[in-house]
Short mmCIF file of C-alpha atoms in Angstrom, two decimals:
data_model
loop_
_atom_site.label_atom_id
_atom_site.label_comp_id
_atom_site.label_asym_id
_atom_site.label_seq_id
_atom_site.Cartn_x
_atom_site.Cartn_y
_atom_site.Cartn_z
CA MET A 238 -5.98 -22.70 -7.90
CA GLU A 239 -3.51 -21.30 -10.39
CA PRO A 240 0.26 -21.07 -9.96
CA VAL A 241 1.24 -17.55 -9.01
CA PRO A 242 4.37 -15.41 -9.28
CA THR A 243 6.78 -14.96 -6.38
CA ASP A 244 5.35 -12.86 -3.55
CA THR A 245 6.35 -9.20 -3.87
CA ARG A 246 4.68 -7.88 -0.72
CA GLY A 247 5.40 -4.22 -0.09
CA ARG A 248 6.34 -3.43 -3.68
CA ARG A 249 4.06 -2.07 -6.37
CA LYS A 250 3.59 -4.77 -8.99
CA ALA A 251 3.88 -4.24 -12.72
CA VAL A 252 0.94 -5.45 -14.78
CA CYS A 253 1.99 -7.49 -17.79
CA GLY A 254 0.22 -7.93 -21.10
CA GLU A 255 -1.11 -5.37 -23.57
CA SER A 256 0.46 -1.91 -23.65
CA TYR A 257 -1.31 0.70 -21.53
CA ASP A 258 -0.16 4.25 -20.81
CA PRO A 259 -2.00 5.78 -17.84
CA ALA A 260 -0.57 9.22 -18.66
CA THR A 261 -2.58 9.34 -21.90
CA ASP A 262 -5.76 7.72 -20.58
CA LYS A 263 -8.12 10.63 -19.97
CA GLU A 264 -11.34 8.64 -20.26
CA ALA A 265 -13.43 8.60 -17.10
CA ILE A 266 -13.54 5.26 -15.30
CA PRO A 267 -17.13 3.95 -15.05
CA GLU A 268 -18.85 4.46 -11.72
CA ALA A 269 -18.37 1.54 -9.33
CA PRO A 270 -21.39 -0.70 -8.60
CA PRO A 271 -22.91 0.13 -5.17
CA LYS A 272 -21.84 -2.13 -2.29
CA SER A 273 -22.58 -2.16 1.43
CA ALA A 274 -19.74 -1.48 3.87
CA GLU A 275 -19.95 -5.09 5.09
CA LEU A 276 -19.72 -6.49 1.55
CA ARG A 277 -16.79 -4.23 0.65
CA GLU A 278 -14.94 -5.28 3.80
CA ASN A 279 -15.52 -8.97 3.02
CA LEU A 280 -14.41 -8.63 -0.61
CA LEU A 281 -11.35 -6.64 0.46
CA ARG A 282 -10.40 -9.36 2.95
CA ILE A 283 -10.73 -12.12 0.35
CA ALA A 284 -8.80 -10.22 -2.32
CA SER A 285 -6.02 -9.19 0.07
CA GLU A 286 -5.37 -12.86 0.92
CA ASN A 287 -4.54 -13.59 -2.73
CA VAL A 288 -0.80 -13.39 -3.49
CA VAL A 289 -1.47 -11.64 -6.81
CA PHE A 290 -2.91 -8.63 -4.95
CA MET A 291 -0.20 -8.35 -2.29
CA GLY A 292 1.80 -5.83 -4.32
CA LEU A 293 -1.08 -3.33 -4.43
CA ASP A 294 -1.32 -0.44 -2.00
CA ASP A 295 -4.49 0.28 0.00
CA ARG A 296 -5.94 2.75 -2.49
CA GLN A 297 -5.38 0.41 -5.44
CA MET A 298 -7.05 -2.43 -3.53
CA LYS A 299 -10.03 -0.21 -2.71
CA GLU A 300 -10.47 0.75 -6.38
CA VAL A 301 -10.34 -2.89 -7.50
CA VAL A 302 -12.83 -4.07 -4.88
CA ASP A 303 -15.19 -1.18 -5.60
CA HIS A 304 -15.30 -2.13 -9.29
CA LEU A 305 -16.00 -5.83 -8.82
CA ALA A 306 -19.25 -6.59 -10.67
CA GLU A 307 -21.91 -9.00 -9.44
CA ARG A 308 -22.54 -12.19 -11.44
CA ILE A 309 -25.39 -14.62 -10.74
CA VAL A 310 -24.73 -18.20 -11.88
CA LYS A 311 -26.95 -21.26 -12.33
CA ALA A 312 -26.17 -24.88 -11.51
CA GLY A 313 -24.28 -26.49 -14.40
CA GLU A 314 -22.99 -23.19 -15.78
CA VAL A 315 -19.35 -23.29 -16.90
CA ILE A 316 -17.58 -20.24 -15.49
CA VAL A 317 -14.19 -20.81 -17.10
CA LYS A 318 -13.14 -23.56 -19.50
CA GLN A 319 -9.73 -25.19 -19.68
CA GLY A 320 -7.81 -23.96 -22.73
CA ASP A 321 -9.99 -20.90 -23.32
CA PRO A 322 -8.50 -17.39 -23.13
CA GLY A 323 -8.91 -15.86 -19.69
CA ASP A 324 -9.63 -12.24 -18.89
CA TYR A 325 -11.68 -12.32 -15.66
CA PHE A 326 -10.94 -12.82 -11.97
CA TYR A 327 -13.69 -14.15 -9.69
CA ILE A 328 -14.51 -14.05 -5.98
CA ILE A 329 -17.16 -16.53 -4.80
CA ASP A 330 -19.96 -15.10 -2.68
CA SER A 331 -22.22 -18.16 -2.48
CA GLY A 332 -22.73 -21.56 -4.10
CA LYS A 333 -20.64 -24.66 -4.79
CA PHE A 334 -18.17 -24.98 -7.65
CA GLU A 335 -16.13 -27.87 -9.06
CA VAL A 336 -12.67 -27.56 -10.59
CA THR A 337 -11.65 -30.10 -13.23
CA VAL A 338 -8.52 -30.66 -15.30
CA ASN A 339 -8.83 -32.91 -18.35
CA GLY A 340 -12.19 -34.07 -16.99
CA ALA A 341 -10.90 -35.10 -13.54
CA THR A 342 -12.03 -33.22 -10.42
CA VAL A 343 -9.03 -31.63 -8.70
CA ASN A 344 -10.63 -29.10 -6.36
CA SER A 345 -13.92 -27.60 -5.20
CA TYR A 346 -15.27 -24.42 -3.59
CA ASP A 347 -18.13 -24.17 -1.13
CA GLY A 348 -19.40 -20.63 -0.62
CA LYS A 349 -15.99 -18.96 -0.60
CA GLY A 350 -12.70 -18.69 -2.45
CA SER A 351 -11.39 -17.03 -5.59
CA PHE A 352 -9.90 -18.08 -8.92
CA GLY A 353 -8.73 -16.76 -12.28
CA GLU A 354 -6.26 -14.29 -10.79
CA LEU A 355 -3.53 -14.79 -13.40
CA ALA A 356 -5.93 -13.60 -16.11
CA LEU A 357 -5.51 -10.11 -14.65
CA TYR A 358 -1.79 -10.12 -15.47
CA TYR A 359 -1.22 -12.54 -18.32
CA ASP A 360 -2.97 -13.38 -21.58
CA GLN A 361 -2.81 -17.16 -21.32
CA PRO A 362 -5.25 -20.09 -21.60
CA ARG A 363 -7.18 -21.24 -18.55
CA VAL A 364 -5.45 -24.14 -16.80
CA ALA A 365 -8.70 -25.69 -15.52
CA THR A 366 -12.47 -25.73 -15.94
CA VAL A 367 -14.69 -24.32 -13.18
CA THR A 368 -18.36 -25.32 -13.16
CA ALA A 369 -21.15 -24.21 -10.84
CA ALA A 370 -22.45 -27.27 -8.95
CA THR A 371 -25.32 -25.20 -7.52
CA ASP A 372 -26.87 -21.80 -8.08
CA GLY A 373 -24.61 -19.10 -6.70
CA LYS A 374 -23.28 -15.57 -6.79
CA MET A 375 -19.83 -14.27 -7.70
CA TRP A 376 -17.99 -10.98 -8.08
CA GLN A 377 -15.80 -10.43 -11.13
CA ILE A 378 -13.45 -7.93 -12.75
CA ASP A 379 -11.84 -8.10 -16.19
CA ARG A 380 -8.21 -7.49 -17.08
CA ALA A 381 -8.81 -4.24 -18.97
CA MET A 382 -10.58 -2.61 -16.01
CA PHE A 383 -8.06 -4.01 -13.53
CA ARG A 384 -5.15 -2.60 -15.53
CA ARG A 385 -6.77 0.82 -15.81
CA LEU A 386 -7.53 0.96 -12.08
CA VAL A 387 -4.16 -0.29 -10.86
CA LEU A 388 -1.86 1.43 -13.35
CA ARG A 389 -3.76 4.73 -13.31
CA LYS A 390 -3.73 4.76 -9.51
CA ALA A 391 0.00 3.97 -9.51
CA HIS A 392 0.57 6.82 -11.98
CA GLU A 393 -1.46 9.23 -9.84
CA LEU A 394 0.43 8.12 -6.73
CA ARG A 395 3.78 8.72 -8.42
CA GLN A 396 2.63 12.23 -9.40
CA GLU A 397 1.49 12.92 -5.83
CA TYR A 398 4.84 11.77 -4.42
CA ASP A 399 6.79 13.82 -6.96
CA GLU A 400 4.84 16.89 -5.83
CA LEU A 401 5.47 15.96 -2.19
CA ILE A 402 9.21 15.51 -2.76
CA SER A 403 9.29 18.95 -4.40
CA SER A 404 8.01 20.46 -1.14
CA VAL A 405 10.75 18.87 1.02
CA PRO A 406 13.85 21.15 1.05
CA ILE A 407 16.33 18.40 1.99
CA LEU A 408 15.48 16.52 -1.22
CA GLU A 409 16.29 19.40 -3.57
CA SER A 410 19.66 17.88 -4.47
CA LEU A 411 18.12 14.71 -5.93
CA SER A 412 18.34 14.29 -9.70
CA PRO A 413 15.14 13.65 -11.72
CA ASN A 414 15.99 9.95 -11.94
CA GLU A 415 16.70 9.74 -8.20
CA ARG A 416 13.36 11.42 -7.51
CA LEU A 417 11.63 8.84 -9.69
CA VAL A 418 13.31 5.96 -7.86
CA LEU A 419 12.36 7.50 -4.50
CA CYS A 420 8.72 7.90 -5.61
CA ASP A 421 8.54 4.19 -6.43
CA ALA A 422 10.14 3.23 -3.10
CA LEU A 423 7.70 5.21 -0.93
CA ILE A 424 4.88 3.25 0.70
CA PRO A 425 1.54 4.93 1.56
CA ARG A 426 0.53 4.68 5.22
CA LEU A 427 -2.73 6.14 6.57
CA TYR A 428 -3.57 7.03 10.17
CA LYS A 429 -6.59 8.33 12.05
CA ASN A 430 -6.75 10.81 14.91
CA GLY A 431 -4.79 9.63 17.96
CA ASP A 432 -2.88 6.85 16.20
CA ILE A 433 0.73 6.49 17.34
CA ILE A 434 2.88 6.51 14.21
CA ILE A 435 6.21 6.03 15.96
CA LYS A 436 6.85 5.50 19.68
CA GLN A 437 9.80 6.73 21.73
CA GLY A 438 12.16 3.91 22.70
CA GLU A 439 11.14 1.52 19.92
CA ALA A 440 13.47 0.30 17.19
CA ALA A 441 13.38 2.28 13.94
CA ASP A 442 12.18 0.63 10.73
CA GLY A 443 12.19 3.71 8.49
CA MET A 444 11.33 7.39 8.13
CA TYR A 445 8.16 9.22 7.12
CA PHE A 446 7.25 12.12 4.85
CA LEU A 447 4.04 13.88 5.83
CA GLU A 448 1.77 14.12 2.78
CA GLN A 449 -1.50 15.24 4.36
CA GLY A 450 -2.65 16.33 7.84
CA GLU A 451 -0.74 17.19 11.00
CA VAL A 452 1.13 15.23 13.68
CA THR A 453 2.30 16.14 17.17
CA VAL A 454 5.76 15.22 18.42
CA THR A 455 6.17 14.44 22.12
CA VAL A 456 9.21 13.48 24.19
CA LYS A 457 9.25 11.75 27.57
CA ALA A 458 12.16 12.33 29.97
CA LYS A 459 13.67 9.59 32.13
CA ASP A 460 11.75 10.98 35.13
CA GLY A 461 8.44 10.38 33.31
CA LYS A 462 7.79 13.99 32.33
CA GLU A 463 6.32 14.19 28.81
CA GLU A 464 6.13 17.35 26.72
CA GLN A 465 4.99 18.26 23.22
CA VAL A 466 7.97 19.62 21.32
CA SER A 467 6.45 20.42 17.93
CA THR A 468 3.62 20.06 15.43
CA LEU A 469 4.44 18.98 11.88
CA SER A 470 2.44 19.49 8.67
CA ARG A 471 2.66 18.64 4.94
CA GLY A 472 6.20 18.60 3.58
CA SER A 473 7.72 17.75 6.97
CA TYR A 474 9.53 14.51 7.68
CA PHE A 475 10.25 12.53 10.83
CA GLY A 476 11.84 9.30 12.00
CA GLU A 477 15.18 10.06 10.36
CA LEU A 478 16.98 10.80 13.65
CA SER A 479 17.02 7.15 14.73
CA LEU A 480 18.26 6.06 11.31
CA LEU A 481 21.13 8.54 11.50
CA SER A 482 22.08 7.80 15.12
CA LYS A 483 21.40 4.03 15.00
CA GLN A 484 19.48 4.50 18.27
CA PRO A 485 15.85 3.76 19.30
CA ARG A 486 13.16 6.32 18.50
CA ALA A 487 13.86 9.57 20.39
CA ALA A 488 10.27 10.82 20.27
CA THR A 489 6.65 9.76 19.88
CA VAL A 490 4.68 11.01 16.87
CA ILE A 491 0.87 11.03 17.06
CA ALA A 492 -1.67 11.67 14.29
CA LYS A 493 -3.70 14.85 14.74
CA GLY A 494 -6.83 14.11 12.71
CA SER A 495 -6.60 12.10 9.47
CA VAL A 496 -3.00 11.73 8.34
CA ARG A 497 -1.43 10.36 5.18
CA THR A 498 2.29 9.63 5.09
CA ALA A 499 4.82 8.26 2.62
CA PHE A 500 7.03 5.71 4.38
CA LEU A 501 10.63 4.94 3.37
CA HIS A 502 12.00 1.66 4.73
CA VAL A 503 15.35 1.70 6.53
CA ALA A 504 16.78 -0.76 3.99
CA THR A 505 16.44 1.82 1.21
CA PHE A 506 17.07 4.96 3.29
CA GLU A 507 20.84 5.37 2.81
CA ARG A 508 20.86 3.89 -0.69
CA LEU A 509 18.35 6.46 -1.96
CA LEU A 510 19.00 9.44 0.31
CA GLY A 511 22.76 9.21 0.83
CA LYS A 512 23.41 12.69 -0.56
CA CYS A 513 20.69 14.14 1.73
CA VAL A 514 22.06 12.63 4.94
CA ASP A 515 24.47 15.51 5.63
CA VAL A 516 21.59 17.99 5.44
CA MET A 517 19.60 15.87 7.89
CA ARG A 518 22.55 15.69 10.28
CA ARG A 519 22.82 19.48 10.28
CA ASN A 520 19.26 19.64 11.62
CA ILE A 521 20.05 17.48 14.69
CA PRO A 522 21.51 20.34 16.83
CA HIS A 523 18.28 22.32 16.34
CA TYR A 524 16.25 19.36 17.60
CA GLU A 525 18.59 18.85 20.56
CA ALA A 526 18.31 22.57 21.43
CA GLN A 527 14.53 22.16 21.71
CA ILE A 528 15.02 19.23 24.10
CA ILE A 529 17.52 21.13 26.26
CA LYS A 530 15.15 24.11 26.46
CA ILE A 531 12.34 21.88 27.76
CA PHE A 532 14.17 19.32 29.90
CA GLY A 533 17.42 21.08 30.82
CA SER A 534 19.73 18.61 29.08
CA LYS A 535 19.56 16.04 26.32
CA GLU A 536 20.90 13.40 28.72
CA SER A 537 17.52 13.58 30.47
CA VAL A 538 15.84 12.02 27.42
CA GLU A 539 16.14 8.35 26.50
CA GLY A 540 17.46 7.94 22.95
CA LEU A 541 19.48 11.17 22.86
CA ARG A 542 23.09 10.53 23.76
#
């Protein structure tokens, strides 16, 4: 319903408005209202389709959806009024709603939809009036809670990534500012047991840092023989070989139990990790030695030339 900023999918979005410092906010966030798994999934789907939420990572989205509060409305009730200050975002669960601008109907909702999203980011007047045409139910969250959830989670994530980076030897040469930039560029990716994270022979789109859990690395020879070559745990990284060699993936990496990774896109790999590339290249002979020990020669494996 409202105009929205340019899509920033894949990047963490800054929240505008009043000053808020998550590092100094020690107050406990109120417990989230109880919701069924089906309701949470439906609310998550609706929220994720809104451009305003596309910059949030999975954990931020989960926090926001969990803290949506139920609101029962009656026919004729004005939910938001044109020109009034706005500080709530709404997701429609049931009921019909009419949208008017200067008294003229410009839109309507019937049992689904969302509105008021810009109120979460900007302190500006409502651009339209929304009135309940029938009794209904909605889910809402205010700007103050949204900011606390999103910014605090982003702050916690940055701290987690800084700790992770500290455990990766090849990143020791990064300056504090470079570490900060890398933290903000990393994208959380979660996997369950048996998920294939990268597959041998496929094009590379980035590299991964293993934050939690274990993964197994397997390699298939040209004759079809497949062998496990290693198991990786927290602080390890993988996927960099293809970025360095400009070749398809040389191995398959599979989640062993629940796994959480920090993904770095190929477009930012060399820009952020240029000074670490030489260290990564020095590790290639060790990897090739493992392949030769198992398969006899690296020429036997697709992707190693």
